[in-house]
Amino acid sequence: MFAAVLDHVRGGSFLLRPEVPYTAARRYLPGTNVLETTFTTAGGTVRVTDALTLPDTTSLAPGRELVRRIEGMAGNVPMLWSVQPRFGYGAHPPHLACRAGVPVATCGVEAVAVCAWYAGQPQCTADSVTARFRADSGTRALIALPYAHQEPLVLPTRAECEARLDHTAATWQKWADNRTYTGPWREAVLRSALTLKLLVFAPSGAVAAAATCSLPESVGGERNWDYRFSWIRDSAFTLDAFLKLGCAPEATSYLWWLMHASQLTHPRLHVLYRLDGGTRAPEHTLPLAGYRSSSPVRVGNAAADQLQLDTYGELMQTAWLYTTADHRLDADIARRLTEIADFICTVWQEPDAGFWEVRSAPNISRSPR
């Protein structure tokens, strides 16, 4: 819906900035994945706090929600914001209408509302919602985007959004405080742990390789892949990090998801799985310019159909790391692991694609020895 990073013309965006010249400083609030941006202008300073909120238990909450809090810190600053949703990576223009006075953009089974409080009077065009307002010292505005996919769209109140934003920051801080690493690089390790935690797909426990799609390995290059899947190769590194950081629930959830997903293809392993455990990830290109003209822009990943023999060893290492950290595997999982080991003994000499996912033909020379 917001793919401007891949094409600033066709991709959707959510713009929020001063209307006058400014400098910007950005950080994550310590111990959280809540983003803080400070705009400084000749006339004043504005602080913006962004978060994908976590649900609470006090009210009916959207399943997915972005909240942006805009605070006037000093002086006064003219602000502009514009929500331009483009569904399907820019392929489908939205249908914009108002529900209970709230602009709502819809396309098929998707809907996103644009809720704004003290952030100017939203003006709707055919494909965007735009407003201007002045952020004076001591004022606080709020913009929230609740999103729905094949479900009712929840229109929250301002108080609920404010509470969820604070709850989200507090929840991240509590999670970070429980990390056990106390070495000399704690802040860097903690930031990495928070990033890894963001990649956990909560409904299943799967860990995505990346949250982005088709960003280039090098600007102007063609190796622009969709990494929004879970790779078995990553599992050993990820589970090892979780265990060493005291993240036993995340480690356990990930291992059991791995075993569930791989059961569907047992004893053969796929290189990658969708976050819901599926194996189909057909790859196609999109008519987008690409990040800094790095094309093609790809969705899906054809590596899903490759044979990469190293994945079998990595799944075994994942199970070994789990058990050596004083966790147990049940008899069924142990039996399946032995069957996987027996299977790899019969196929380990087959030509494979190696572990770099290049798109050349399988090669026997890259098989493990």
Tab-separated table of C-alpha atoms in Angstrom:
chain	number	residue	atom	x	y	z
A	1	MET	CA	0.000	0.000	0.000
A	2	PHE	CA	2.960	2.342	0.658
A	3	ALA	CA	5.606	1.393	-1.913
A	4	ALA	CA	7.066	4.815	-2.709
A	5	VAL	CA	10.521	3.521	-1.730
A	6	LEU	CA	10.302	1.397	-4.892
A	7	ASP	CA	8.664	4.047	-7.096
A	8	HIS	CA	7.952	7.559	-5.829
A	9	VAL	CA	5.429	8.186	-8.604
A	10	ARG	CA	3.377	4.969	-8.676
A	11	GLY	CA	3.964	3.734	-5.133
A	12	GLY	CA	1.792	4.939	-2.257
A	13	SER	CA	3.118	7.138	0.528
A	14	PHE	CA	2.315	8.809	3.855
A	15	LEU	CA	3.993	12.212	3.854
A	16	LEU	CA	4.367	14.215	7.073
A	17	ARG	CA	6.778	17.191	7.251
A	18	PRO	CA	7.099	20.928	7.879
A	19	GLU	CA	6.133	23.200	4.997
A	20	VAL	CA	9.238	25.330	5.581
A	21	PRO	CA	12.944	24.420	5.376
A	22	TYR	CA	13.997	22.055	8.172
A	23	THR	CA	16.604	19.689	9.484
A	24	ALA	CA	15.646	16.329	10.935
A	25	ALA	CA	17.116	14.029	13.591
A	26	ARG	CA	15.803	10.512	14.093
A	27	ARG	CA	16.174	7.762	16.676
A	28	TYR	CA	14.322	4.856	18.218
A	29	LEU	CA	13.144	5.528	21.739
A	30	PRO	CA	15.608	3.601	23.956
A	31	GLY	CA	14.671	-0.047	24.348
A	32	THR	CA	11.784	0.182	21.871
A	33	ASN	CA	10.836	-0.059	18.215
A	34	VAL	CA	9.007	3.268	18.480
A	35	LEU	CA	10.480	5.854	16.115
A	36	GLU	CA	11.043	9.494	17.098
A	37	THR	CA	11.784	12.241	14.544
A	38	THR	CA	12.586	15.831	15.547
A	39	PHE	CA	12.099	18.538	12.923
A	40	THR	CA	13.919	21.816	13.565
A	41	THR	CA	12.990	24.961	11.617
A	42	ALA	CA	13.773	28.654	11.942
A	43	GLY	CA	10.414	29.147	13.611
A	44	GLY	CA	10.268	26.201	15.983
A	45	THR	CA	10.681	22.493	16.707
A	46	VAL	CA	8.281	19.577	16.207
A	47	ARG	CA	8.594	16.006	17.479
A	48	VAL	CA	6.881	13.119	15.677
A	49	THR	CA	6.483	9.718	17.333
A	50	ASP	CA	5.621	6.767	15.066
A	51	ALA	CA	4.633	3.233	15.957
A	52	LEU	CA	2.904	0.216	14.585
A	53	THR	CA	0.871	-0.277	17.722
A	54	LEU	CA	0.504	-3.451	19.730
A	55	PRO	CA	-3.016	-4.462	20.793
A	56	ASP	CA	-4.192	-4.041	24.359
A	57	THR	CA	-7.068	-5.705	26.186
A	58	THR	CA	-9.036	-2.605	27.153
A	59	SER	CA	-10.884	-1.975	23.892
A	60	LEU	CA	-11.723	-3.347	20.470
A	61	ALA	CA	-8.533	-2.620	18.555
A	62	PRO	CA	-7.613	-2.820	14.866
A	63	GLY	CA	-5.493	-5.817	13.996
A	64	ARG	CA	-3.017	-3.470	12.285
A	65	GLU	CA	-2.599	0.195	13.094
A	66	LEU	CA	-0.053	2.948	12.480
A	67	VAL	CA	-0.175	5.895	14.897
A	68	ARG	CA	1.752	9.162	14.454
A	69	ARG	CA	1.845	11.708	17.276
A	70	ILE	CA	2.914	15.259	16.403
A	71	GLU	CA	3.998	17.504	19.284
A	72	GLY	CA	4.934	21.175	19.123
A	73	MET	CA	8.069	21.532	21.237
A	74	ALA	CA	8.968	25.193	20.645
A	75	GLY	CA	7.726	28.118	18.551
A	76	ASN	CA	5.311	27.255	15.770
A	77	VAL	CA	5.770	25.217	12.614
A	78	PRO	CA	3.425	24.917	9.601
A	79	MET	CA	2.929	21.209	8.879
A	80	LEU	CA	1.716	19.263	5.839
A	81	TRP	CA	0.589	15.673	5.649
A	82	SER	CA	-0.751	13.532	2.829
A	83	VAL	CA	-1.900	9.921	2.749
A	84	GLN	CA	-1.764	8.422	-0.740
A	85	PRO	CA	-2.551	4.703	-0.537
A	86	ARG	CA	-1.882	2.616	-3.637
A	87	PHE	CA	-3.056	-0.932	-3.234
A	88	GLY	CA	-1.313	-3.878	-4.859
A	89	TYR	CA	2.068	-2.124	-5.130
A	90	GLY	CA	0.480	0.766	-6.984
A	91	ALA	CA	-1.533	-1.372	-9.395
A	92	HIS	CA	-4.932	-0.500	-7.930
A	93	PRO	CA	-6.109	3.051	-7.182
A	94	PRO	CA	-8.153	3.403	-3.992
A	95	HIS	CA	-11.807	4.198	-3.687
A	96	LEU	CA	-12.090	7.068	-1.199
A	97	ALA	CA	-15.238	7.808	0.794
A	98	CYS	CA	-16.169	8.970	4.292
A	99	ARG	CA	-17.546	6.717	7.030
A	100	ALA	CA	-18.836	8.535	10.091
A	101	GLY	CA	-16.834	11.551	8.937
A	102	VAL	CA	-13.604	9.556	8.586
A	103	PRO	CA	-11.900	9.194	5.184
A	104	VAL	CA	-11.613	5.523	4.230
A	105	ALA	CA	-9.723	4.116	1.262
A	106	THR	CA	-10.823	0.701	0.022
A	107	CYS	CA	-9.819	-1.771	-2.659
A	108	GLY	CA	-11.404	-5.204	-2.769
A	109	VAL	CA	-11.016	-6.839	0.647
A	110	GLU	CA	-8.631	-4.152	1.935
A	111	ALA	CA	-9.493	-0.930	3.735
A	112	VAL	CA	-7.548	1.766	5.552
A	113	ALA	CA	-9.019	4.663	7.516
A	114	VAL	CA	-7.354	8.042	7.977
A	115	CYS	CA	-8.197	9.275	11.472
A	116	ALA	CA	-6.875	12.720	12.424
A	117	TRP	CA	-7.245	14.848	15.554
A	118	TYR	CA	-6.049	18.472	15.751
A	119	ALA	CA	-4.098	17.883	12.551
A	120	GLY	CA	-6.035	20.221	10.263
A	121	GLN	CA	-9.132	19.562	8.193
A	122	PRO	CA	-8.543	16.581	5.899
A	123	GLN	CA	-9.309	17.211	2.234
A	124	CYS	CA	-10.128	14.213	0.035
A	125	THR	CA	-9.244	14.000	-3.638
A	126	ALA	CA	-9.755	11.071	-5.952
A	127	ASP	CA	-6.710	9.247	-4.578
A	128	SER	CA	-5.371	11.011	-1.463
A	129	VAL	CA	-6.192	12.607	1.877
A	130	THR	CA	-4.311	15.836	2.617
A	131	ALA	CA	-4.293	18.470	5.357
A	132	ARG	CA	-2.292	21.388	6.734
A	133	PHE	CA	-2.043	22.619	10.302
A	134	ARG	CA	0.204	24.619	12.603
A	135	ALA	CA	2.110	22.840	15.373
A	136	ASP	CA	2.365	25.409	18.166
A	137	SER	CA	4.443	24.907	21.291
A	138	GLY	CA	2.580	22.698	23.761
A	139	THR	CA	0.080	21.285	21.229
A	140	ARG	CA	-0.352	17.646	20.297
A	141	ALA	CA	-1.931	16.282	17.113
A	142	LEU	CA	-2.528	12.645	16.174
A	143	ILE	CA	-2.964	10.746	12.921
A	144	ALA	CA	-3.872	7.054	12.927
A	145	LEU	CA	-4.226	4.565	10.100
A	146	PRO	CA	-6.163	1.439	11.113
A	147	TYR	CA	-6.079	-1.218	8.408
A	148	ALA	CA	-8.293	-4.206	7.687
A	149	HIS	CA	-7.934	-7.200	5.396
A	150	GLN	CA	-10.988	-9.433	5.000
A	151	GLU	CA	-12.317	-8.181	8.348
A	152	PRO	CA	-14.353	-5.276	9.736
A	153	LEU	CA	-12.558	-1.943	9.810
A	154	VAL	CA	-12.338	-0.610	13.369
A	155	LEU	CA	-12.481	3.187	13.740
A	156	PRO	CA	-10.710	3.992	17.033
A	157	THR	CA	-11.056	7.024	19.264
A	158	ARG	CA	-8.183	9.378	19.909
A	159	ALA	CA	-7.911	8.246	23.528
A	160	GLU	CA	-7.603	4.621	22.405
A	161	CYS	CA	-4.858	5.471	19.900
A	162	GLU	CA	-2.952	7.531	22.466
A	163	ALA	CA	-3.213	4.716	24.988
A	164	ARG	CA	-2.037	2.088	22.493
A	165	LEU	CA	0.929	4.223	21.468
A	166	ASP	CA	2.022	4.542	25.111
A	167	HIS	CA	1.269	0.853	25.718
A	168	THR	CA	3.396	-0.104	22.701
A	169	ALA	CA	6.399	1.857	23.935
A	170	ALA	CA	6.034	0.386	27.438
A	171	THR	CA	5.680	-3.172	26.109
A	172	TRP	CA	8.821	-2.899	23.995
A	173	GLN	CA	10.705	-1.408	26.942
A	174	LYS	CA	9.645	-4.253	29.209
A	175	TRP	CA	10.719	-6.825	26.622
A	176	ALA	CA	14.093	-5.115	26.198
A	177	ASP	CA	14.648	-4.902	29.955
A	178	ASN	CA	14.302	-8.695	30.176
A	179	ARG	CA	17.168	-9.406	27.773
A	180	THR	CA	20.013	-11.090	29.583
A	181	TYR	CA	23.044	-9.833	27.673
A	182	THR	CA	25.269	-7.584	29.817
A	183	GLY	CA	28.449	-7.376	27.733
A	184	PRO	CA	30.284	-4.263	26.517
A	185	TRP	CA	28.113	-3.858	23.409
A	186	ARG	CA	24.747	-4.101	25.138
A	187	GLU	CA	23.105	-1.190	23.286
A	188	ALA	CA	24.099	-2.519	19.870
A	189	VAL	CA	23.093	-6.070	20.808
A	190	LEU	CA	19.791	-4.858	22.214
A	191	ARG	CA	19.019	-2.880	19.056
A	192	SER	CA	19.740	-5.968	16.970
A	193	ALA	CA	17.516	-8.054	19.250
A	194	LEU	CA	14.668	-5.566	18.883
A	195	THR	CA	15.049	-5.699	15.111
A	196	LEU	CA	15.021	-9.497	15.163
A	197	LYS	CA	11.916	-9.464	17.339
A	198	LEU	CA	10.199	-7.189	14.793
A	199	LEU	CA	10.678	-9.898	12.169
A	200	VAL	CA	8.662	-12.446	14.167
A	201	PHE	CA	5.291	-13.094	12.544
A	202	ALA	CA	3.210	-13.269	15.700
A	203	PRO	CA	0.338	-15.513	14.476
A	204	SER	CA	2.701	-18.387	13.648
A	205	GLY	CA	6.084	-17.710	15.276
A	206	ALA	CA	7.857	-17.674	11.897
A	207	VAL	CA	10.760	-15.263	11.480
A	208	ALA	CA	10.943	-13.328	8.225
A	209	ALA	CA	14.312	-12.721	6.618
A	210	ALA	CA	13.333	-9.094	5.947
A	211	ALA	CA	10.351	-6.789	6.224
A	212	THR	CA	11.037	-5.165	2.863
A	213	CYS	CA	10.742	-6.252	-0.730
A	214	SER	CA	13.102	-5.867	-3.699
A	215	LEU	CA	15.586	-3.440	-2.195
A	216	PRO	CA	18.843	-3.896	-4.142
A	217	GLU	CA	22.001	-5.565	-2.877
A	218	SER	CA	23.803	-2.751	-4.716
A	219	VAL	CA	22.237	0.413	-6.141
A	220	GLY	CA	21.530	-0.032	-9.831
A	221	GLY	CA	21.971	-3.802	-9.631
A	222	GLU	CA	19.572	-6.594	-10.564
A	223	ARG	CA	19.779	-8.707	-7.385
A	224	ASN	CA	16.607	-7.243	-5.962
A	225	TRP	CA	14.855	-10.077	-4.145
A	226	ASP	CA	11.740	-10.469	-2.053
A	227	TYR	CA	12.922	-11.684	1.366
A	228	ARG	CA	9.582	-11.585	3.187
A	229	PHE	CA	9.737	-15.327	3.774
A	230	SER	CA	11.321	-17.612	6.359
A	231	TRP	CA	14.516	-19.387	5.315
A	232	ILE	CA	15.536	-22.636	6.972
A	233	ARG	CA	19.156	-21.524	6.522
A	234	ASP	CA	18.525	-18.581	8.842
A	235	SER	CA	16.923	-20.735	11.506
A	236	ALA	CA	20.093	-21.873	13.277
A	237	PHE	CA	21.479	-18.339	13.522
A	238	THR	CA	18.139	-16.906	14.618
A	239	LEU	CA	17.352	-19.550	17.211
A	240	ASP	CA	20.904	-19.366	18.587
A	241	ALA	CA	20.550	-15.592	19.000
A	242	PHE	CA	17.164	-15.935	20.688
A	243	LEU	CA	18.476	-18.511	23.150
A	244	LYS	CA	21.558	-16.466	24.049
A	245	LEU	CA	19.417	-13.358	24.561
A	246	GLY	CA	17.026	-15.114	26.919
A	247	CYS	CA	14.188	-15.232	24.380
A	248	ALA	CA	13.036	-18.798	25.086
A	249	PRO	CA	9.389	-18.224	23.995
A	250	GLU	CA	10.501	-16.849	20.622
A	251	ALA	CA	12.988	-19.704	20.146
A	252	THR	CA	10.397	-22.341	21.011
A	253	SER	CA	7.716	-20.823	18.795
A	254	TYR	CA	10.125	-20.619	15.872
A	255	LEU	CA	11.326	-24.214	16.214
A	256	TRP	CA	7.811	-25.612	16.404
A	257	TRP	CA	6.760	-23.501	13.436
A	258	LEU	CA	9.721	-24.872	11.476
A	259	MET	CA	8.738	-28.420	12.284
A	260	HIS	CA	5.102	-27.755	11.381
A	261	ALA	CA	5.970	-26.089	8.066
A	262	SER	CA	8.488	-28.746	7.065
A	263	GLN	CA	6.035	-31.529	7.918
A	264	LEU	CA	4.000	-30.496	4.880
A	265	THR	CA	6.948	-31.403	2.622
A	266	HIS	CA	8.511	-34.121	4.802
A	267	PRO	CA	11.152	-35.472	4.424
A	268	ARG	CA	12.178	-33.031	1.703
A	269	LEU	CA	12.910	-29.502	2.871
A	270	HIS	CA	12.170	-26.349	0.933
A	271	VAL	CA	14.646	-23.504	0.878
A	272	LEU	CA	12.054	-21.094	2.201
A	273	TYR	CA	8.496	-21.105	3.467
A	274	ARG	CA	5.809	-18.472	3.559
A	275	LEU	CA	5.093	-17.063	7.000
A	276	ASP	CA	1.881	-19.110	7.111
A	277	GLY	CA	3.911	-22.283	6.446
A	278	GLY	CA	3.037	-22.604	2.757
A	279	THR	CA	5.601	-23.364	0.078
A	280	ARG	CA	4.300	-21.538	-2.998
A	281	ALA	CA	6.100	-18.260	-3.653
A	282	PRO	CA	5.762	-17.629	-7.403
A	283	GLU	CA	8.017	-14.798	-8.508
A	284	HIS	CA	6.963	-12.024	-10.849
A	285	THR	CA	8.121	-8.513	-11.653
A	286	LEU	CA	6.231	-5.299	-11.014
A	287	PRO	CA	6.065	-2.252	-13.320
A	288	LEU	CA	7.895	-0.072	-10.795
A	289	ALA	CA	11.068	1.963	-11.249
A	290	GLY	CA	12.848	0.340	-8.320
A	291	TYR	CA	14.774	1.866	-5.445
A	292	ARG	CA	17.011	4.540	-7.001
A	293	SER	CA	16.219	3.018	-10.413
A	294	SER	CA	17.338	-0.468	-9.348
A	295	SER	CA	15.155	-2.772	-11.380
A	296	PRO	CA	13.548	-5.200	-11.828
A	297	VAL	CA	11.239	-5.059	-8.817
A	298	ARG	CA	10.337	-8.615	-7.844
A	299	VAL	CA	7.559	-10.052	-5.668
A	300	GLY	CA	7.776	-13.694	-4.646
A	301	ASN	CA	11.001	-15.691	-4.765
A	302	ALA	CA	11.830	-18.363	-7.329
A	303	ALA	CA	14.475	-19.781	-4.976
A	304	ALA	CA	11.556	-21.582	-3.329
A	305	ASP	CA	11.814	-24.193	-6.094
A	306	GLN	CA	15.567	-24.736	-5.788
A	307	LEU	CA	17.359	-27.635	-4.137
A	308	GLN	CA	19.848	-26.321	-1.592
A	309	LEU	CA	21.316	-29.227	0.308
A	310	ASP	CA	22.837	-27.168	3.120
A	311	THR	CA	19.358	-26.524	4.540
A	312	TYR	CA	19.218	-30.069	5.916
A	313	GLY	CA	22.300	-29.511	8.030
A	314	GLU	CA	20.996	-26.184	9.248
A	315	LEU	CA	17.706	-27.691	10.412
A	316	MET	CA	19.655	-30.352	12.318
A	317	GLN	CA	21.845	-27.685	13.890
A	318	THR	CA	18.744	-25.748	14.904
A	319	ALA	CA	17.355	-28.780	16.726
A	320	TRP	CA	20.772	-29.450	18.337
A	321	LEU	CA	21.049	-25.848	19.591
A	322	TYR	CA	17.556	-26.092	21.025
A	323	THR	CA	18.235	-29.294	22.940
A	324	THR	CA	21.659	-28.223	24.220
A	325	ALA	CA	19.931	-25.194	25.761
A	326	ASP	CA	18.019	-27.586	28.066
A	327	HIS	CA	14.899	-27.833	25.910
A	328	ARG	CA	13.339	-31.149	24.932
A	329	LEU	CA	12.026	-32.543	21.661
A	330	ASP	CA	9.130	-34.967	21.731
A	331	ALA	CA	9.314	-38.437	20.206
A	332	ASP	CA	7.488	-37.458	17.031
A	333	ILE	CA	9.898	-34.616	16.265
A	334	ALA	CA	12.879	-36.873	16.998
A	335	ARG	CA	11.501	-39.503	14.603
A	336	ARG	CA	10.988	-36.929	11.865
A	337	LEU	CA	14.523	-35.617	12.273
A	338	THR	CA	15.923	-39.132	11.866
A	339	GLU	CA	13.834	-39.590	8.714
A	340	ILE	CA	15.205	-36.317	7.355
A	341	ALA	CA	18.738	-37.533	8.112
A	342	ASP	CA	18.017	-40.806	6.282
A	343	PHE	CA	16.622	-38.859	3.317
A	344	ILE	CA	19.652	-36.589	2.959
A	345	CYS	CA	21.882	-39.672	2.917
A	346	THR	CA	20.134	-40.652	-0.339
A	347	VAL	CA	20.198	-37.262	-2.099
A	348	TRP	CA	23.342	-35.459	-0.875
A	349	GLN	CA	25.197	-36.063	-4.135
A	350	GLU	CA	22.480	-34.576	-6.349
A	351	PRO	CA	23.296	-31.329	-8.177
A	352	ASP	CA	22.040	-28.369	-6.175
A	353	ALA	CA	21.867	-24.595	-6.428
A	354	GLY	CA	24.354	-23.918	-3.657
A	355	PHE	CA	23.469	-21.466	-0.942
A	356	TRP	CA	23.785	-18.158	-2.809
A	357	GLU	CA	20.510	-18.591	-4.709
A	358	VAL	CA	22.014	-17.636	-8.028
A	359	ARG	CA	19.750	-18.445	-10.939
A	360	SER	CA	22.166	-20.713	-12.825
A	361	ALA	CA	21.623	-24.416	-13.374
A	362	PRO	CA	22.217	-26.806	-10.447
A	363	ASN	CA	25.834	-27.814	-10.076
A	364	ILE	CA	27.254	-30.935	-8.503
A	365	SER	CA	30.436	-29.096	-7.499
A	366	ARG	CA	28.539	-27.044	-4.932
A	367	SER	CA	27.046	-30.031	-3.156
A	368	PRO	CA	28.403	-30.528	0.385
A	369	ARG	CA	31.179	-33.092	0.821
